[in-house]
Coordinates of C-alpha atoms and ligand atoms in Angstrom, one line a residue:
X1 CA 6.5 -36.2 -0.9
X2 CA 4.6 -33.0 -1.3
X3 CA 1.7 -34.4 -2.8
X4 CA 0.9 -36.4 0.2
X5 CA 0.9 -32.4 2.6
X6 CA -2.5 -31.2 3.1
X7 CA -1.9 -28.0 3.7
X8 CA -5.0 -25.0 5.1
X9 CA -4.9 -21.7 4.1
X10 CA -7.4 -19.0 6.1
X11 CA -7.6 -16.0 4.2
X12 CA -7.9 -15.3 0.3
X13 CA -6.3 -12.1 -0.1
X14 CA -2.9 -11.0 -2.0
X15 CA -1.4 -13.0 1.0
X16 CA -3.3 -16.4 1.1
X17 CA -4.4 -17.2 -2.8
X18 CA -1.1 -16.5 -4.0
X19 CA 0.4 -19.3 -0.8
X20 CA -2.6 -21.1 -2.2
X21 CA -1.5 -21.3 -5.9
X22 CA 2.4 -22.0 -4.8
X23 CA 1.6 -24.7 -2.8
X24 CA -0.2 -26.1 -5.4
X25 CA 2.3 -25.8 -8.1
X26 CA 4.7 -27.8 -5.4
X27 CA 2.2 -30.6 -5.5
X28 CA 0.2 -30.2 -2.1
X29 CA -3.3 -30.4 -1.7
X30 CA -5.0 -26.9 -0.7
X31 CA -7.7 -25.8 0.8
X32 CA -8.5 -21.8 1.3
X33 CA -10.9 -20.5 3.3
X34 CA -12.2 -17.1 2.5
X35 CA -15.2 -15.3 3.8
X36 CA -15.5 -11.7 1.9
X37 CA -18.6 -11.6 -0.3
X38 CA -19.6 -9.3 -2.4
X39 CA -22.6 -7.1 -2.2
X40 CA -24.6 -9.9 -4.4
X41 CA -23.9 -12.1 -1.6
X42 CA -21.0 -14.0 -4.2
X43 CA -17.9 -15.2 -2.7
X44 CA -15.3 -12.2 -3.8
X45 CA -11.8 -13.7 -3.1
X46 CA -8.5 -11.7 -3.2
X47 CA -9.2 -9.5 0.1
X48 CA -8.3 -6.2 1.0
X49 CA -6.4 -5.6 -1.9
X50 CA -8.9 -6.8 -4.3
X51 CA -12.3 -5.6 -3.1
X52 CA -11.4 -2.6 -1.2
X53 CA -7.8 -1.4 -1.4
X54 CA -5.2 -1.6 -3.7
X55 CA -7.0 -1.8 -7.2
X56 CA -10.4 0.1 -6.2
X57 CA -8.1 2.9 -4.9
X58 CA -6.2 2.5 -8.1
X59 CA -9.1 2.7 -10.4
X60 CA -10.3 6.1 -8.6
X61 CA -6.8 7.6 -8.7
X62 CA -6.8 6.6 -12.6
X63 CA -10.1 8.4 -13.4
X64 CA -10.0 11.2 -11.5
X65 CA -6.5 11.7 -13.0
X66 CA -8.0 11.7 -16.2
X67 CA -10.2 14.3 -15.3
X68 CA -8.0 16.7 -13.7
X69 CA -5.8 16.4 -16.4
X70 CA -8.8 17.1 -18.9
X71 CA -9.4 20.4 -16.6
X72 CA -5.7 21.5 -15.8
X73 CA -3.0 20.6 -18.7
X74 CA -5.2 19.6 -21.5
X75 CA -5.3 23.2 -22.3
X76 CA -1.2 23.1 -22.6
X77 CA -1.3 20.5 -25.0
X78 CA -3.3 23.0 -27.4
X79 CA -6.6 20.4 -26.2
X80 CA -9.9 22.4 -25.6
X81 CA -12.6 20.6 -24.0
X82 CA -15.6 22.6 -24.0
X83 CA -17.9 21.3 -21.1
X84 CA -16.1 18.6 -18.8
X85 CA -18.1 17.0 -16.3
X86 CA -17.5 13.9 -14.6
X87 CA -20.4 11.4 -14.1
X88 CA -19.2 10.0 -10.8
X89 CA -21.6 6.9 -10.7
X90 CA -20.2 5.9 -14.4
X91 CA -16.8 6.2 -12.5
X92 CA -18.0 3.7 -9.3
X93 CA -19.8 1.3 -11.8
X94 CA -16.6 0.8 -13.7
X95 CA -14.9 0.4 -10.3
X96 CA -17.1 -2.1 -9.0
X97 CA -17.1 -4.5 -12.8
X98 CA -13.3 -4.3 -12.6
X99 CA -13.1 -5.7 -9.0
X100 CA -15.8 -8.0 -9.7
X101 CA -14.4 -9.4 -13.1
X102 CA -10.9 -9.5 -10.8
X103 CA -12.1 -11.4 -8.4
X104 CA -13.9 -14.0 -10.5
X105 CA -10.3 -14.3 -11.9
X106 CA -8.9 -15.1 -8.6
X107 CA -11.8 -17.9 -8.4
X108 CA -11.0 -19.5 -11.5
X109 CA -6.9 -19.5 -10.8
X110 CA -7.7 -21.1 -7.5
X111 CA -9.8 -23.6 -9.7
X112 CA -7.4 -24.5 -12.4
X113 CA -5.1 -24.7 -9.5
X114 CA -7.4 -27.8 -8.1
X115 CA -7.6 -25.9 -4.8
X116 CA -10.6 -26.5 -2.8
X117 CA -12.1 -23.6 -2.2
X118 CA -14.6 -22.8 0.3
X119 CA -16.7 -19.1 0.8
X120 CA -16.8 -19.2 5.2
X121 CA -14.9 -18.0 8.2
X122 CA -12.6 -20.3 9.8
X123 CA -10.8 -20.6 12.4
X124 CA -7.7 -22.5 13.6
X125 CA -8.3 -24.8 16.9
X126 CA -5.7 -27.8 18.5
X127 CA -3.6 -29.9 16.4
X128 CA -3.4 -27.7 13.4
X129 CA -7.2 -28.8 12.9
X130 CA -9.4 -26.1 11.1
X131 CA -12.8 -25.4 11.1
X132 CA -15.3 -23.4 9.0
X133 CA -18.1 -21.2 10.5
X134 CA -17.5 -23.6 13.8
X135 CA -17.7 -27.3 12.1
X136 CA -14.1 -28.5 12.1
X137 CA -13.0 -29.6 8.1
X138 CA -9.9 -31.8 9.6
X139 CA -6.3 -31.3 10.5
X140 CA -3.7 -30.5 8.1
X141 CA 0.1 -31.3 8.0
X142 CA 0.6 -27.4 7.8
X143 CA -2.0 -24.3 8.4
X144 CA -1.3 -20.7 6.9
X145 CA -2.9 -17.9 8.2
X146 CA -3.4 -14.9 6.3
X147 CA -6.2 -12.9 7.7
X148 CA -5.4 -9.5 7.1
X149 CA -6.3 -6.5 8.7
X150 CA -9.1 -4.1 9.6
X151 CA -9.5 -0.2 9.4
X152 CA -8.4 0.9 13.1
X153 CA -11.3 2.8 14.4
X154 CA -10.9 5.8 16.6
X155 CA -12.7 5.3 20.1
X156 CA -14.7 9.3 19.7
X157 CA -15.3 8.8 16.0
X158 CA -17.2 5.3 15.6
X159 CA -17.6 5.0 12.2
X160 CA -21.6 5.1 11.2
X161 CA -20.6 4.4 7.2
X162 CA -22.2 7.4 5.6
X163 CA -20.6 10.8 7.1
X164 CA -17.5 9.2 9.6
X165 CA -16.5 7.0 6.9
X166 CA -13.5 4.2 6.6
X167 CA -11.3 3.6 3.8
X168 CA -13.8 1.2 2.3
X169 CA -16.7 3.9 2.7
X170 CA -14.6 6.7 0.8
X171 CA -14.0 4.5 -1.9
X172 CA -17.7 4.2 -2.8
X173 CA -19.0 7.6 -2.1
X174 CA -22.0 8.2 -4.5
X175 CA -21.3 12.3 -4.5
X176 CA -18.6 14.4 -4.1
X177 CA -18.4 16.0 -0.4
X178 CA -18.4 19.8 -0.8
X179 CA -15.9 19.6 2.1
X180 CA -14.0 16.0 3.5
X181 CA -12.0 16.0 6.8
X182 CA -9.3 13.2 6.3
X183 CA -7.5 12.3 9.4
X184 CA -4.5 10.9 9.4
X185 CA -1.8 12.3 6.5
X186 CA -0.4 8.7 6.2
X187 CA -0.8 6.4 2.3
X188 CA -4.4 5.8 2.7
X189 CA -5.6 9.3 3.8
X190 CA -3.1 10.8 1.0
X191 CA -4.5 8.6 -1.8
X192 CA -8.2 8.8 -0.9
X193 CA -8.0 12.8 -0.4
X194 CA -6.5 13.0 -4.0
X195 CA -9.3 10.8 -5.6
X196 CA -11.7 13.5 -3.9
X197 CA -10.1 16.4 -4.0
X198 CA -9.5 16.0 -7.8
X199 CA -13.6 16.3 -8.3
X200 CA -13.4 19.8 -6.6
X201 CA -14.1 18.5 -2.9
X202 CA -12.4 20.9 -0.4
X203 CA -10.0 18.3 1.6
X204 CA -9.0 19.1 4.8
X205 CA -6.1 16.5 6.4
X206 CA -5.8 16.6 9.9
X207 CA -2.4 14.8 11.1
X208 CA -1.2 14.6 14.8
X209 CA 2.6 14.1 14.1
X210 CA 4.7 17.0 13.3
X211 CA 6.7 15.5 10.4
X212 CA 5.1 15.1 7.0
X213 CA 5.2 10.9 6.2
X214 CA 8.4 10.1 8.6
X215 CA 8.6 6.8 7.3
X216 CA 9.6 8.7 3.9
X217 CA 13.3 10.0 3.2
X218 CA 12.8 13.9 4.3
X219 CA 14.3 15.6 1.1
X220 CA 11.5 13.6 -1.0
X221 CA 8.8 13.9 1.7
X222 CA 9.3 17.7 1.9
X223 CA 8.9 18.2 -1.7
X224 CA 6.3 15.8 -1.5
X225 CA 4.2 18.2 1.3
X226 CA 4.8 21.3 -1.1
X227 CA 3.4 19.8 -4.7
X228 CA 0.3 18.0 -2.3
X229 CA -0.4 21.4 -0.7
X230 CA -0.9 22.9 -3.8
X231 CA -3.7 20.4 -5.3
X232 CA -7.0 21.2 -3.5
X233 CA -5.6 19.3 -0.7
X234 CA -4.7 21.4 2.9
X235 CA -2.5 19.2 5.1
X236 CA -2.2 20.8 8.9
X237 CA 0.4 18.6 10.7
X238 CA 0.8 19.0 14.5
X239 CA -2.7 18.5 14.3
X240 CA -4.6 16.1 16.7
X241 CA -8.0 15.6 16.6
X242 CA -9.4 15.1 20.2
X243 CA -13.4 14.1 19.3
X244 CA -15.9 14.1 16.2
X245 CA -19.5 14.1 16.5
X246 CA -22.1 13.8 13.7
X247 CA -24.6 17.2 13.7
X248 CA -27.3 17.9 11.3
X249 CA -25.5 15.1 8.9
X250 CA -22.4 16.9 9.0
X251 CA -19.6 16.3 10.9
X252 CA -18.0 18.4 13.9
X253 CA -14.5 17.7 14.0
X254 CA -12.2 18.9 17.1
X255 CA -9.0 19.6 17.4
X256 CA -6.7 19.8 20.6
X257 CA -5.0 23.0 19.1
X258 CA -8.1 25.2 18.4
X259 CA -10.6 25.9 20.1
X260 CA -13.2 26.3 17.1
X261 CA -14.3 23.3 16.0
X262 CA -14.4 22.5 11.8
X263 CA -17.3 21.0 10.1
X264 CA -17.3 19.1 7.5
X265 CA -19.9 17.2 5.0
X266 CA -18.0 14.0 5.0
X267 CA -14.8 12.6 7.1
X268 CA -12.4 9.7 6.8
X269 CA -10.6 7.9 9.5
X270 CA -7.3 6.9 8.0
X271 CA -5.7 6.6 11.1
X272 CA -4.0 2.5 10.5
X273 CA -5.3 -0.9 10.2
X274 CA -4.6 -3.2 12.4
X275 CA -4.2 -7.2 12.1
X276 CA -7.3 -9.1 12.0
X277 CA -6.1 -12.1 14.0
X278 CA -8.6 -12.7 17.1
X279 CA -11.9 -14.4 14.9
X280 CA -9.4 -16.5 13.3
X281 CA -7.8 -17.9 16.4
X282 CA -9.4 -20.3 18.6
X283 CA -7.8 -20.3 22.6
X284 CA -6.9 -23.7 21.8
X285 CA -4.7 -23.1 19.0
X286 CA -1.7 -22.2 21.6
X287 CA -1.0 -18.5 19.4
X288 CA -0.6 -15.5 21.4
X289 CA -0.8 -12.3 19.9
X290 CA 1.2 -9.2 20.6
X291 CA 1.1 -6.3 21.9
X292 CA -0.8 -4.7 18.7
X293 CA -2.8 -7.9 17.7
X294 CA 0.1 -8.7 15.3
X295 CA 0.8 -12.8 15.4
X296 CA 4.6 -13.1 16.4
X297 CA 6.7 -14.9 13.9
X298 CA 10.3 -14.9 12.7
X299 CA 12.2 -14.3 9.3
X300 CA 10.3 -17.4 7.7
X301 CA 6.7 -16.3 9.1
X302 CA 7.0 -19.5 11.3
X303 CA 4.6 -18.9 14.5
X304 CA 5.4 -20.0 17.7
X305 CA 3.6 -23.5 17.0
X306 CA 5.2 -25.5 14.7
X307 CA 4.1 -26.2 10.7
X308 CA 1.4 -22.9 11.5
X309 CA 2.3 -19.9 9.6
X310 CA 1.0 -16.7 9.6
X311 CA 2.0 -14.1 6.8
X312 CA 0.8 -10.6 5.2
X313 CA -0.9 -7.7 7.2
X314 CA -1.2 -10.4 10.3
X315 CA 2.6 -10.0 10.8
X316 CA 5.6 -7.6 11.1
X317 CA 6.9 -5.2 8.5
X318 CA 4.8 -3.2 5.9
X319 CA 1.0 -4.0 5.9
X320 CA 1.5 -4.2 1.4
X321 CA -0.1 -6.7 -0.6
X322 CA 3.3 -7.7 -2.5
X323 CA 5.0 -8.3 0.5
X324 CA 1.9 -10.7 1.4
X325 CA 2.3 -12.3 -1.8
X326 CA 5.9 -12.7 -1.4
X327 CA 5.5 -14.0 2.0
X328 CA 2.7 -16.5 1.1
X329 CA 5.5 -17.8 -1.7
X330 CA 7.9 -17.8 0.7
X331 CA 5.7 -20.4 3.2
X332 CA 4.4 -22.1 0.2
X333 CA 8.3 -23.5 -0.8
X334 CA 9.3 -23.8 3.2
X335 CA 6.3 -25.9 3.7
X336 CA 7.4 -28.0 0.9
X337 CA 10.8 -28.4 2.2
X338 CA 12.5 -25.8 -0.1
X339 CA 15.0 -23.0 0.8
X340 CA 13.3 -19.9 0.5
X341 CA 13.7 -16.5 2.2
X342 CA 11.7 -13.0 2.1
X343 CA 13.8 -9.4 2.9
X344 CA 12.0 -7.3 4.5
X345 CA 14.4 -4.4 3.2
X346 CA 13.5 -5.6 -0.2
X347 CA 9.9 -4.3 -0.3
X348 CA 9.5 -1.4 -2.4
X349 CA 6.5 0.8 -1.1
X350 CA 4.3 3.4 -2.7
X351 CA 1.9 6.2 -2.4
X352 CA -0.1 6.7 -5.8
X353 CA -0.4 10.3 -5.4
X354 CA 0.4 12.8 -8.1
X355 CA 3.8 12.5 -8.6
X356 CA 3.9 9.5 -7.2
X357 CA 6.0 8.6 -4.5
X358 CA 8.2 5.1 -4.3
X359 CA 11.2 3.8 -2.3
X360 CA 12.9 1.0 -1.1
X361 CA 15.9 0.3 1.0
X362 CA 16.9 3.0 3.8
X363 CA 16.2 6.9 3.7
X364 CA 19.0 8.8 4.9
X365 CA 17.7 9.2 8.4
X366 CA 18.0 5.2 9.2
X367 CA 22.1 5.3 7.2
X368 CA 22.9 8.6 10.1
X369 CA 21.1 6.1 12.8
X370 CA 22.6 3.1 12.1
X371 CA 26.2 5.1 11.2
X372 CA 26.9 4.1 7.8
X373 CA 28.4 6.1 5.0
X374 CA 26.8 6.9 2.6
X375 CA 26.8 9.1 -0.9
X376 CA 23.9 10.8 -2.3
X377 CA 23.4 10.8 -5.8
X378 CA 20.1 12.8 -7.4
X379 CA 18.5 14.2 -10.3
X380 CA 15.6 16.1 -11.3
X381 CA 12.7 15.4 -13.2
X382 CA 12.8 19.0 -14.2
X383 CA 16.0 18.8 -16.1
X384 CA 14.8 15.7 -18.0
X385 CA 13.4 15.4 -21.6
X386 CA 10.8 12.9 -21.2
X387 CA 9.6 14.7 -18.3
X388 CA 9.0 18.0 -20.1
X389 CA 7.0 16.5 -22.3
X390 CA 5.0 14.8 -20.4
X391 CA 4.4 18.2 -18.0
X392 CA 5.8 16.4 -15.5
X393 CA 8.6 17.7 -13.9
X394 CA 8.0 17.7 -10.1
X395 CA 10.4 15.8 -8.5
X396 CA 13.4 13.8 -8.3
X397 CA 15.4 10.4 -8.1
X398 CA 17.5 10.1 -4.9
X399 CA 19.7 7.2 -5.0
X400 CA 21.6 6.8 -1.5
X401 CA 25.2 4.4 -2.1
X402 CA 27.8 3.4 0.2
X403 CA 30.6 5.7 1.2
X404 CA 33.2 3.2 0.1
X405 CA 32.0 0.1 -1.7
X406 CA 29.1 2.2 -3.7
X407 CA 26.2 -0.5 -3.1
X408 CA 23.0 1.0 -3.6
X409 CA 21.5 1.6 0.0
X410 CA 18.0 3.2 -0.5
X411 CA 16.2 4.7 -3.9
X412 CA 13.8 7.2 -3.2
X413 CA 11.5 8.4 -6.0
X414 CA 8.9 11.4 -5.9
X415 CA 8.1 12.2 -9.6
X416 CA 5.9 10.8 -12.8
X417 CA 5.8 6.9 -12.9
X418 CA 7.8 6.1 -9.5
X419 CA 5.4 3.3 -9.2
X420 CA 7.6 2.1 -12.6
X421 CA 11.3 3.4 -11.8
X422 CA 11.2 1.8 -8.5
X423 CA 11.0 -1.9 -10.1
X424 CA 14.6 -1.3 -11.4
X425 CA 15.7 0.0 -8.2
X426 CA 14.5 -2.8 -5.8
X427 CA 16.2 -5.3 -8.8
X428 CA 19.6 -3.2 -8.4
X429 CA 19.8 -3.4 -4.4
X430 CA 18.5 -7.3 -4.6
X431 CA 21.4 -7.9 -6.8
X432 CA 23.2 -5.6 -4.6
X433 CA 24.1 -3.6 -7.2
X434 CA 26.7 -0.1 -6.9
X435 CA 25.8 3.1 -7.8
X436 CA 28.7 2.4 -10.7
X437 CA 27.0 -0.5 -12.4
X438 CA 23.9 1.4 -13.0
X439 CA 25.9 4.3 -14.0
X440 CA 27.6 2.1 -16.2
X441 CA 23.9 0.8 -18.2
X442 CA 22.4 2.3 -20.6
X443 CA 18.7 3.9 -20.3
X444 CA 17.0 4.9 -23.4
X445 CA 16.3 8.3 -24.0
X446 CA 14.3 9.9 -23.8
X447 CA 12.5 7.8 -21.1
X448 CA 11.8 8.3 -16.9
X449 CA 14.0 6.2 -16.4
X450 CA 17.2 8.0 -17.4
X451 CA 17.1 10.2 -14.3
X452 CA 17.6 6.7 -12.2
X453 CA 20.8 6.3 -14.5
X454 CA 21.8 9.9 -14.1
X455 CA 21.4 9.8 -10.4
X456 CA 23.8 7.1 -10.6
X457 CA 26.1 9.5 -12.4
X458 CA 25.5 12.1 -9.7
X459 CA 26.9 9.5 -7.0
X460 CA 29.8 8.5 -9.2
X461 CA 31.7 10.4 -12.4
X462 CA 28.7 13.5 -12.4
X463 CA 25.3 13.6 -13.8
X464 CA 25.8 14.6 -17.8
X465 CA 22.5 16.8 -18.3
X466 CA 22.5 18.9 -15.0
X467 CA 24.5 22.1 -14.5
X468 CA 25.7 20.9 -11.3
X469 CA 29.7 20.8 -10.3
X470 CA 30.4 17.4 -8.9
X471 CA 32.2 18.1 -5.4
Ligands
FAD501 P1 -6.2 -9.2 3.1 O1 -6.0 -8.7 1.7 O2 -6.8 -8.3 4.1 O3 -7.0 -10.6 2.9 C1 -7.4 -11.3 4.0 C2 -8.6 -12.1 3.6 O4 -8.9 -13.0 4.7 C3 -9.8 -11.3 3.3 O5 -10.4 -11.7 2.1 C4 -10.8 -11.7 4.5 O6 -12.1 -11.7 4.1 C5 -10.3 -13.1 4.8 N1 -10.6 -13.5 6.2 C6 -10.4 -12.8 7.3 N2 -10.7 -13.5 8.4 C7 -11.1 -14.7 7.9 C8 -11.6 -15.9 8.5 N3 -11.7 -16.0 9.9 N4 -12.0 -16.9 7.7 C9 -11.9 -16.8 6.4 N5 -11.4 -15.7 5.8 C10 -11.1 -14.7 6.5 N6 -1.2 -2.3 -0.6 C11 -0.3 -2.3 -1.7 O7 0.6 -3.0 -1.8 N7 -0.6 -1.4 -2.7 C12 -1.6 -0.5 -2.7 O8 -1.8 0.3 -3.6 C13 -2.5 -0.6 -1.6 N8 -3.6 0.2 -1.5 C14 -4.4 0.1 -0.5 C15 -5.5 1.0 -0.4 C16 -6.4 0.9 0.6 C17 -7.6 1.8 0.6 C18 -6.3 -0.1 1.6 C19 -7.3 -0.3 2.7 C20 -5.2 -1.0 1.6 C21 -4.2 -0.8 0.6 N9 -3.1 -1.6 0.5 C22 -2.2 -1.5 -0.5 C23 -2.8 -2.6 1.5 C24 -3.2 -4.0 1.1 O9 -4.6 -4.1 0.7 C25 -2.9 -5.1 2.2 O10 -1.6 -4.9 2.6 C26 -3.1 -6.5 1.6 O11 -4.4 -6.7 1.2 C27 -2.8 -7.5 2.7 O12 -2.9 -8.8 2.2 P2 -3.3 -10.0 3.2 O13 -3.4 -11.2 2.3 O14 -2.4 -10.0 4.3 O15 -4.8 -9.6 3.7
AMP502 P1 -0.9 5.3 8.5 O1 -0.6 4.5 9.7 O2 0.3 5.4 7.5 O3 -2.1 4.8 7.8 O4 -1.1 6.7 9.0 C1 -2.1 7.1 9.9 C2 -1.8 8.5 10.5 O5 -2.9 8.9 11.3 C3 -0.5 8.5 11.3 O6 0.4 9.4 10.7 C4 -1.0 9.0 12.7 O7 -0.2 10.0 13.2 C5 -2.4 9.7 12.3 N1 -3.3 9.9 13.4 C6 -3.7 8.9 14.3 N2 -4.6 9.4 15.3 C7 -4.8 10.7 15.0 C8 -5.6 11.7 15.5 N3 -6.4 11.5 16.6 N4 -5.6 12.9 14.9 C9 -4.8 13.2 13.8 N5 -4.0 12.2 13.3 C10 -4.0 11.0 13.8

C-alpha cells in the first residue's frame, strides 16, 4: 500500500517538488527538504530554475526584448517612440516579485499536497536515514535526491560577485556594463549576453572550442552564429581564456591566442555547472560519485543503493529543469510500484535567444555517426506568411526522417517561437511519428507552425510555398 511509503525528498527544485507532489498524488507520505532562501531570509523553494535560472533569465530576455523591439522594428510597424529609456531597476524589481510570488506558489502546492515541508540542508546517511542541518529526521522506505547543481568556477577567475560574476550575479546587475566579457558561448552565456547586450552593453564572448554550440545540428548552429553576430554580441571561438584578474574594478581578461590582454567593466563565467552532490551525501550512505561529481544511476535514476534515487542536474543527460521534472515523475510512480520510464532522446532543449533555437532528437552529425539514413526535410521562416508579419524571418525548420521508414529522427528549429514549434515536434517523435503523417495534418495558416508541416512536405511529396525543385 502506498500510503503506508514514507518517502524523503532532498532538494525543492523543478526536480524534487514536482517527485514531491507525484508521490503524493500516489498516496505516500512526503517530506522535502529544501534549503534556498530568499534574500528576506524566507524559504524560496523551486531551485535553480525558480530563483536563479530558468524564469529570472526568462523575465530578462522578455523585457529587454521588449525594448529592443521598441528601438529596432517599432519604427517598421509605422510606431514612433519619441524618447525610450529603460529603467533597469523597474525591470529587476518586477523580476524579483515574479520569482517571489512563484515560489510562494511552489510553497502552497507542496501544502495542499500535505507534504511536509522543511526550509534546511539535509543530508542522506546509513539505512536510507536522513537528517536535516546534522539531526537525523528518521529513515524512509525510499530517499530521492535532487540536489542540483552549482556554477562551475574557473580556478584563475574566483568569482568575487560584483565584477567576475556567475550566472546568478548577471541576472541581478543593478547597471548595464559599458563592456561584459562572457566566457563560455554555451546556453547560459548566450542568453545572459542577449539580456545585456539588448541595453547597449558591448558583449564580448570568449569560447575555447572551435565549433559554434556542437551539441546543436551545424546547418541551424551556423545560421545561429551569423543572426547572434549581428546583435551587439561579438562571439570569438577558438578562443581560450588562460587567466582573469580584477584591476581598478575592471577586469583583465587573458587570452592564450593574443598577447594583449582585454578589459572589461563586468565578466561572466558561463563555463558549466556541475552536480551538487558532495554536502548532500554523508560517507555512510554507501554512494560514490563519478568522475564529474555526477551520482551514477541507470535508465530509472535508481542509484547503486537500493530504494535511493537521485534525479535532475545530479545525474546524466541534459542538466534542464523538464527533464528533472520528468525524472522526479518518473521515480515518484517507480517508487510506488508503477511502470514508468523517461527517454532521454525525448528532451527537447532550448536556447531563448532571438530567434530562438529548439531541438530534440538527433542532429545530423549523431545519424552520419551512428550510420543511419536519413532525409532532410526544411523550410524557411523567410518564405512564410506569419513570419513576415511578424518581422521575423530568420531561420528555419529542419526536420531529419528515416531513409526508408520516414520516422521523424531529429527536429531542429532556429526561428520565432521555437520554444512553441518544438512541443509538436517532441509529440511527433514520442509517437514516433513519419515525416508523412505530419505532412498529412493540417496547420492553420497563417501560423509558425506551418513551416513544421511544410518541412514535412520537403521530406516527402515537396514543400507547396517554396520555389524549390524536389530532387
Ligand atoms: P535545482 O533546480 O538546482 O534544485 C535543487 C534544490 O536543492 C535547490 O533548491 C537547492 O537549494 C536544494 N539543495 C541543494 N542541496 C541541498 C541540501 N543539502 N539540502 C536541502 N536542499 C538542498 N533549464 C531549462 O530547462 N530551461 C531554461 O530556460 C533554463 N534556464 C537556465 C538559466 C540559468 C541562468 C541557469 C543557471 C539554469 C537554467 N536552466 C534551465 C537549468 C535548470 O535551472 C536546471 O536544469 C534545473 O533547475 C535542475 O533542476 P533540479 O531539480 O535538478 O535542481
Ligand atoms: P555550457 O557547458 O553549455 O554551459 O558551455 C560552457 C562553454 O564554456 C563550453 O563551450 C566551453 O568550451 C567553454 N569554456 C570552458 N572553459 C573556457 C575557457 N577557459 N575559455 C573559454 N571558454 C571556455
Amino acid at each position: 500500500m502506498n500510503s503506508q511509503k514514507k518517502i524523503a525528498v532532498i532538494g525543492a527544485g523543478p526536480g524534487g517538488y514536482i517527485c514531491a507532489i507525484r508521490a503524493a498524488q500516489l498516496g505516500m507520505q512526503v517530506t522535502c527538504i529544501d534549503q534556498w532562501v530568499n534574500a528576506s531570509n524566507q524559504p524560496s523553494p523551486g531551485g535553480t530554475c525558480l530563483n536563479v535560472g530558468c524564469i529570472p533569465s526568462k523575465v530578462l530576455l522578455e523585457s529587454t526584448h521588449l525594448y529592443h523591439e521598441a528601438e529596432h522594428s517599432a519604427a517598421i510597424h509605422g510606431i514612433s517612440l519619441a524618447k525610450l529609456s529603460m529603467d533597469v531597476a523597474k525591470m529587476q524589481d518586477r523580476k524579483e516579485k515574479i520569482v517571489t510570488n512563484l515560489a510562494k506558489g511552489v510553497q502552497s502546492l507542496l501544502k495542499a499536497n500535505n507534504i511536509n515541508f522543511i526550509s534546511g540542508t539535509a543530508s542522506l546517511g546509513a539505512n536510507k536515514t536522513v537528517f536535516v542541518n546534522d539531526s537525523s529526521i528518521g529513515s524512509f522506505d525510499a530517499v530521492v535526491l535532487a540536489s542540483g547543481s552549482l556554477p562551475i568556477e574557473l580556478p584563475f577567475a574566483k568569482f568575487n560577485h560584483t565584477t567576475i560574476l556567475d550566472s546568478a550575479d548577471a541576472l541581478a546587475l543593478k547597471e548595464v556594463p559599458a563592456t561584459l566579457g562572457i566566457i563560455g558561448a554555451g546556453v547560459i552565456g548566450l542568453e545572459l549576453g542577449s539580456v545585456w547586450a539588448r541595453l547597449g552593453s558591448k558583449v564580448t564572448i570568449l569560447e575555447a572550442l572551435p565549433d559554434f554550440l556542437p551539441s546543436v545540428d551545424t546547418a541551424i548552429a551556423q545560421q545561429a552564429f551569423k543572426s547572434l553576430s549581428n546583435q551587439g554580441m561579438t562571439i570569438t571561438l577558438n578562443t581560450k581564456v588562460t587567466a582573469v584578474q580584477e584591476k581598478n574594478k575592471k577586469v583583465q581578461v587573458t587570452l592564450a591566442n593574443q598577447e594583449q590582454p582585454i578589459m572589461f567593466d563586468a565578466l561572466i563565467v558561463a563555463v558549466g555547472r556541475k552536480p551538487n552532490c558532495k554536502q548532500v551525501l554523508r560517507p555512510e550512505s554507501g554512494i560514490t560519485l563519478n568522475k564529474n561529481d555526477s551520482i551514477p544511476v541507470d535508465q530509472y535514476c535508481r542509484t547503486s543503493v537500493s530504494d535511493i534515487y537521485a534525479v535532475g542536474d545530479l545525474v546524466r543527460g541534459p542538466m534542464l529543469a523538464h527533464k528533472a521534472s520528468h525524472e522526479g515523475v518518473m521515480v515518484a510512480e517507480l517508487i510506488a510500484g508503477e511502470h514508468a520510464e523517461s527517454d532521454l532522446n525525448l528532451v527537447p532543449s532550448i536556447i531563448y535567444t532571438n530567434p530562438e533555437i529548439a531541438w530534440v532528437g538527433k542532429t545530423e552529425k549523431q545519424l552520419q555517426q551512428d550510420q543511419i539514413p536519413y532525409t532532410i526535410g526544411s523550410f524557411p521562416f523567410a518564405a512564410l506568411g506569419r513570419a513576415i508579419a511578424q518581422n521575423s524571418t530568420t531561420g528555419m525548420v529542419k526536420i531529419l526522417s528515416h531513409k526508408e521508414t520516414g520516422t521523424l529522427l531529429g527536429v531542429h528549429i532556429f526561428g520565432p517561437s521555437a520554444s512553441e514549434l518544438i512541443a509538436t515536434a517532441t509529440t511527433a517523435l514520442a509517437f514516433e511519428a513519419t515525416a508523412e503523417d505530419i505532412a498529412l495534418t493540417i496547420a492553420g495558416h497563417p501560423t509558425l507552425s506551418e513551416a513544421f508541416h511544410e518541412a514535412a512536405l520537403d521530406a516527402t511529396t515537396g514543400a507547396l510555398n517554396l520555389f524549390r525543385k524536389k530532387t
